[in-house]
mmCIF file of C-alpha atoms in Angstrom:
data_model
loop_
_atom_site.group_PDB
_atom_site.id
_atom_site.type_symbol
_atom_site.label_atom_id
_atom_site.label_comp_id
_atom_site.label_asym_id
_atom_site.label_seq_id
_atom_site.Cartn_x
_atom_site.Cartn_y
_atom_site.Cartn_z
ATOM 1 C CA MET A 1 -0.646 39.215 -24.945
ATOM 2 C CA LYS A 2 -1.222 39.593 -28.704
ATOM 3 C CA PHE A 3 -2.036 43.277 -28.179
ATOM 4 C CA HIS A 4 1.338 43.907 -26.466
ATOM 5 C CA ILE A 5 3.230 42.163 -29.292
ATOM 6 C CA PHE A 6 1.338 44.213 -31.872
ATOM 7 C CA VAL A 7 2.115 47.488 -30.043
ATOM 8 C CA GLY A 8 5.763 46.437 -29.687
ATOM 9 C CA LEU A 9 6.032 45.762 -33.419
ATOM 10 C CA LEU A 10 4.491 49.151 -34.215
ATOM 11 C CA CYS A 11 7.227 50.795 -32.140
ATOM 12 C CA VAL A 12 10.103 48.784 -33.663
ATOM 13 C CA LEU A 13 9.161 48.586 -37.367
ATOM 14 C CA PRO A 14 9.744 52.300 -38.160
ATOM 15 C CA LEU A 15 13.411 51.941 -37.088
ATOM 16 C CA GLY A 16 14.210 50.463 -40.516
ATOM 17 C CA TYR A 17 13.302 53.786 -42.080
ATOM 18 C CA ALA A 18 15.544 55.717 -39.676
ATOM 19 C CA SER A 19 18.690 54.195 -41.185
ATOM 20 C CA ALA A 20 17.565 55.190 -44.700
ATOM 21 C CA ALA A 21 17.121 58.790 -43.572
ATOM 22 C CA ALA A 22 20.880 58.962 -42.923
ATOM 23 C CA LEU A 23 21.465 59.127 -46.693
ATOM 24 C CA GLU A 24 20.251 62.724 -46.783
ATOM 25 C CA ARG A 25 23.045 65.258 -46.541
ATOM 26 C CA SER A 26 21.096 68.446 -45.974
ATOM 27 C CA GLY A 27 21.121 68.277 -42.204
ATOM 28 C CA GLN A 28 17.373 68.908 -41.903
ATOM 29 C CA SER A 29 16.608 68.577 -38.232
ATOM 30 C CA VAL A 30 13.411 67.378 -36.570
ATOM 31 C CA HIS A 31 13.971 69.701 -33.595
ATOM 32 C CA ALA A 32 10.925 71.772 -34.619
ATOM 33 C CA LEU A 33 8.703 68.957 -33.338
ATOM 34 C CA PHE A 34 10.208 69.292 -29.845
ATOM 35 C CA GLU A 35 9.712 73.066 -29.510
ATOM 36 C CA LYS A 36 7.006 74.155 -27.072
ATOM 37 C CA GLY A 37 3.703 75.347 -28.544
ATOM 38 C CA ASN A 38 3.259 76.273 -32.204
ATOM 39 C CA TYR A 39 6.510 76.882 -34.071
ATOM 40 C CA ALA A 40 7.692 77.892 -37.547
ATOM 41 C CA GLU A 41 11.101 78.475 -39.110
ATOM 42 C CA VAL A 42 12.524 79.174 -42.560
ATOM 43 C CA ALA A 43 16.182 78.970 -43.555
ATOM 44 C CA LEU A 44 17.400 80.441 -46.849
ATOM 45 C CA LEU A 45 20.900 79.877 -48.177
ATOM 46 C CA HIS A 46 22.563 81.387 -51.226
ATOM 47 C CA VAL A 47 25.780 79.719 -52.397
ATOM 48 C CA ASP A 48 27.922 81.893 -54.656
ATOM 49 C CA THR A 49 30.406 79.377 -56.006
ATOM 50 C CA ASN A 50 33.433 79.738 -58.196
ATOM 51 C CA ILE A 51 34.997 76.454 -59.243
ATOM 52 C CA SER A 52 37.403 76.632 -62.147
ATOM 53 C CA GLY A 53 40.490 74.924 -63.507
ATOM 54 C CA GLN A 54 42.356 74.031 -66.668
ATOM 55 C CA VAL A 55 41.223 71.773 -69.523
ATOM 56 C CA GLN A 56 42.929 68.473 -70.296
ATOM 57 C CA HIS A 57 44.992 67.713 -73.408
ATOM 58 C CA GLN A 58 46.456 71.204 -73.559
ATOM 59 C CA GLN A 59 49.182 70.167 -76.029
ATOM 60 C CA ASN A 60 46.638 68.929 -78.591
ATOM 61 C CA ILE A 61 44.539 72.073 -78.212
ATOM 62 C CA ALA A 62 47.636 74.303 -78.432
ATOM 63 C CA GLU A 63 48.393 72.764 -81.854
ATOM 64 C CA LEU A 64 45.133 74.386 -83.046
ATOM 65 C CA GLY A 65 46.458 77.772 -81.956
ATOM 66 C CA VAL A 66 44.430 78.050 -78.747
ATOM 67 C CA GLN A 67 46.215 79.671 -75.812
ATOM 68 C CA ASP A 68 43.344 79.925 -73.289
ATOM 69 C CA PHE A 69 43.033 76.688 -71.285
ATOM 70 C CA SER A 70 40.838 78.036 -68.453
ATOM 71 C CA THR A 71 37.534 76.255 -67.828
ATOM 72 C CA GLY A 72 35.863 79.342 -66.399
ATOM 73 C CA ASN A 73 33.333 78.987 -63.584
ATOM 74 C CA LEU A 74 31.862 75.471 -63.655
ATOM 75 C CA VAL A 75 29.057 75.828 -61.109
ATOM 76 C CA ASN A 76 26.133 78.269 -61.140
ATOM 77 C CA ASN A 77 24.877 80.056 -58.037
ATOM 78 C CA GLN A 78 22.592 77.890 -55.919
ATOM 79 C CA HIS A 79 19.666 78.659 -53.620
ATOM 80 C CA PHE A 80 18.752 76.293 -50.810
ATOM 81 C CA ILE A 81 15.562 76.388 -48.687
ATOM 82 C CA GLN A 82 14.570 74.596 -45.488
ATOM 83 C CA ALA A 83 11.292 75.193 -43.657
ATOM 84 C CA ALA A 84 9.480 73.710 -40.664
ATOM 85 C CA LEU A 85 5.964 74.249 -39.358
ATOM 86 C CA LYS A 86 4.813 72.688 -36.087
ATOM 87 C CA LEU A 87 1.303 72.810 -34.671
ATOM 88 C CA GLN A 88 0.369 71.593 -31.214
ATOM 89 C CA PRO A 89 -3.428 71.217 -31.050
ATOM 90 C CA HIS A 90 -3.217 69.380 -27.703
ATOM 91 C CA PRO A 91 -0.550 69.531 -24.956
ATOM 92 C CA GLN A 92 0.414 65.907 -25.667
ATOM 93 C CA ILE A 93 0.051 65.845 -29.489
ATOM 94 C CA SER A 94 2.241 67.632 -32.038
ATOM 95 C CA VAL A 95 2.158 67.698 -35.843
ATOM 96 C CA ALA A 96 5.039 69.026 -37.961
ATOM 97 C CA LEU A 97 5.752 69.482 -41.677
ATOM 98 C CA LEU A 98 9.380 69.783 -42.812
ATOM 99 C CA PHE A 99 10.398 71.003 -46.282
ATOM 100 C CA ASP A 100 13.911 70.387 -47.495
ATOM 101 C CA GLN A 101 16.090 70.271 -50.621
ATOM 102 C CA PRO A 102 18.537 67.506 -49.715
ATOM 103 C CA TYR A 103 20.360 67.169 -53.057
ATOM 104 C CA PHE A 104 21.058 69.766 -55.715
ATOM 105 C CA VAL A 105 23.688 70.560 -58.318
ATOM 106 C CA ASP A 106 23.827 73.032 -61.181
ATOM 107 C CA VAL A 107 26.862 72.662 -63.455
ATOM 108 C CA ASP A 108 27.099 74.643 -66.673
ATOM 109 C CA TYR A 109 30.411 74.127 -68.474
ATOM 110 C CA HIS A 110 31.214 75.200 -72.014
ATOM 111 C CA TYR A 111 34.801 75.341 -73.228
ATOM 112 C CA SER A 112 34.690 77.174 -76.534
ATOM 113 C CA PRO A 113 37.924 79.120 -77.065
ATOM 114 C CA ILE A 114 37.970 81.701 -79.848
ATOM 115 C CA LEU A 115 40.103 80.626 -82.794
ATOM 116 C CA SER A 116 40.401 82.918 -85.816
ATOM 117 C CA GLY A 117 37.519 85.052 -84.534
ATOM 118 C CA GLU A 118 35.136 82.039 -84.266
ATOM 119 C CA PRO A 119 34.283 80.099 -81.083
ATOM 120 C CA LEU A 120 35.476 76.496 -81.331
ATOM 121 C CA PRO A 121 33.230 74.197 -79.192
ATOM 122 C CA ILE A 122 35.515 71.603 -77.627
ATOM 123 C CA GLU A 123 33.853 70.463 -74.382
ATOM 124 C CA ASN A 124 30.303 70.973 -73.066
ATOM 125 C CA ALA A 125 28.414 69.766 -70.005
ATOM 126 C CA ASP A 126 25.064 70.915 -68.613
ATOM 127 C CA ILE A 127 23.956 69.147 -65.436
ATOM 128 C CA LYS A 128 21.046 70.253 -63.270
ATOM 129 C CA PHE A 129 19.584 68.139 -60.517
ATOM 130 C CA ASP A 130 17.215 69.370 -57.834
ATOM 131 C CA SER A 131 15.268 67.416 -55.255
ATOM 132 C CA ARG A 132 12.588 68.334 -52.760
ATOM 133 C CA ASN A 133 11.515 66.492 -49.662
ATOM 134 C CA ILE A 134 8.446 66.973 -47.485
ATOM 135 C CA THR A 135 8.275 65.056 -44.222
ATOM 136 C CA ALA A 136 5.235 64.875 -41.952
ATOM 137 C CA LEU A 137 5.861 64.133 -38.275
ATOM 138 C CA ILE A 138 3.341 63.268 -35.579
ATOM 139 C CA GLY A 139 4.457 63.278 -31.966
ATOM 140 C CA TYR A 140 2.817 62.052 -28.802
ATOM 141 C CA GLN A 141 4.201 63.073 -25.416
ATOM 142 C CA PRO A 142 2.806 60.739 -22.702
ATOM 143 C CA THR A 143 5.033 62.330 -20.015
ATOM 144 C CA GLN A 144 7.231 65.412 -19.818
ATOM 145 C CA HIS A 145 10.411 63.422 -20.612
ATOM 146 C CA TRP A 146 9.156 61.086 -23.363
ATOM 147 C CA ASN A 147 8.223 61.784 -26.984
ATOM 148 C CA LEU A 148 6.978 59.122 -29.378
ATOM 149 C CA VAL A 149 7.333 60.181 -33.022
ATOM 150 C CA SER A 150 5.935 58.719 -36.224
ATOM 151 C CA TRP A 151 6.703 60.069 -39.680
ATOM 152 C CA SER A 152 5.694 59.820 -43.289
ATOM 153 C CA LEU A 153 7.810 60.696 -46.301
#
């Protein structure tokens, strides 16, 4: 009886981690673990952004003689990588490694209009944040229609 309770707890306890995984926004899928045989995939994404606008307090800046209120491009180009590698050493056992960059931002903003031939630094912001995530999955398939999966972050 104690053995069955222990096995039941081992199956239920990892569910607490499943709700925390919902915080990731990259959309990294675990479908690689369910592919037949050995499997590998790589996804590369290049984001060519152009986010711009106008600066605040234009009246105060105009008093200095500045006429250009454009912020220019606020966000740099971004590269995003996802990869999955699945090995199946036994028909019922699978092992997968997933690589992911769930969060990233690269903002480079400098508003320095030229006044009397000299750049006048008014507003600056440099923000760069990059994260990487590697997930290891182990799957056991007791029957054709059931997969039991355990993972480690």
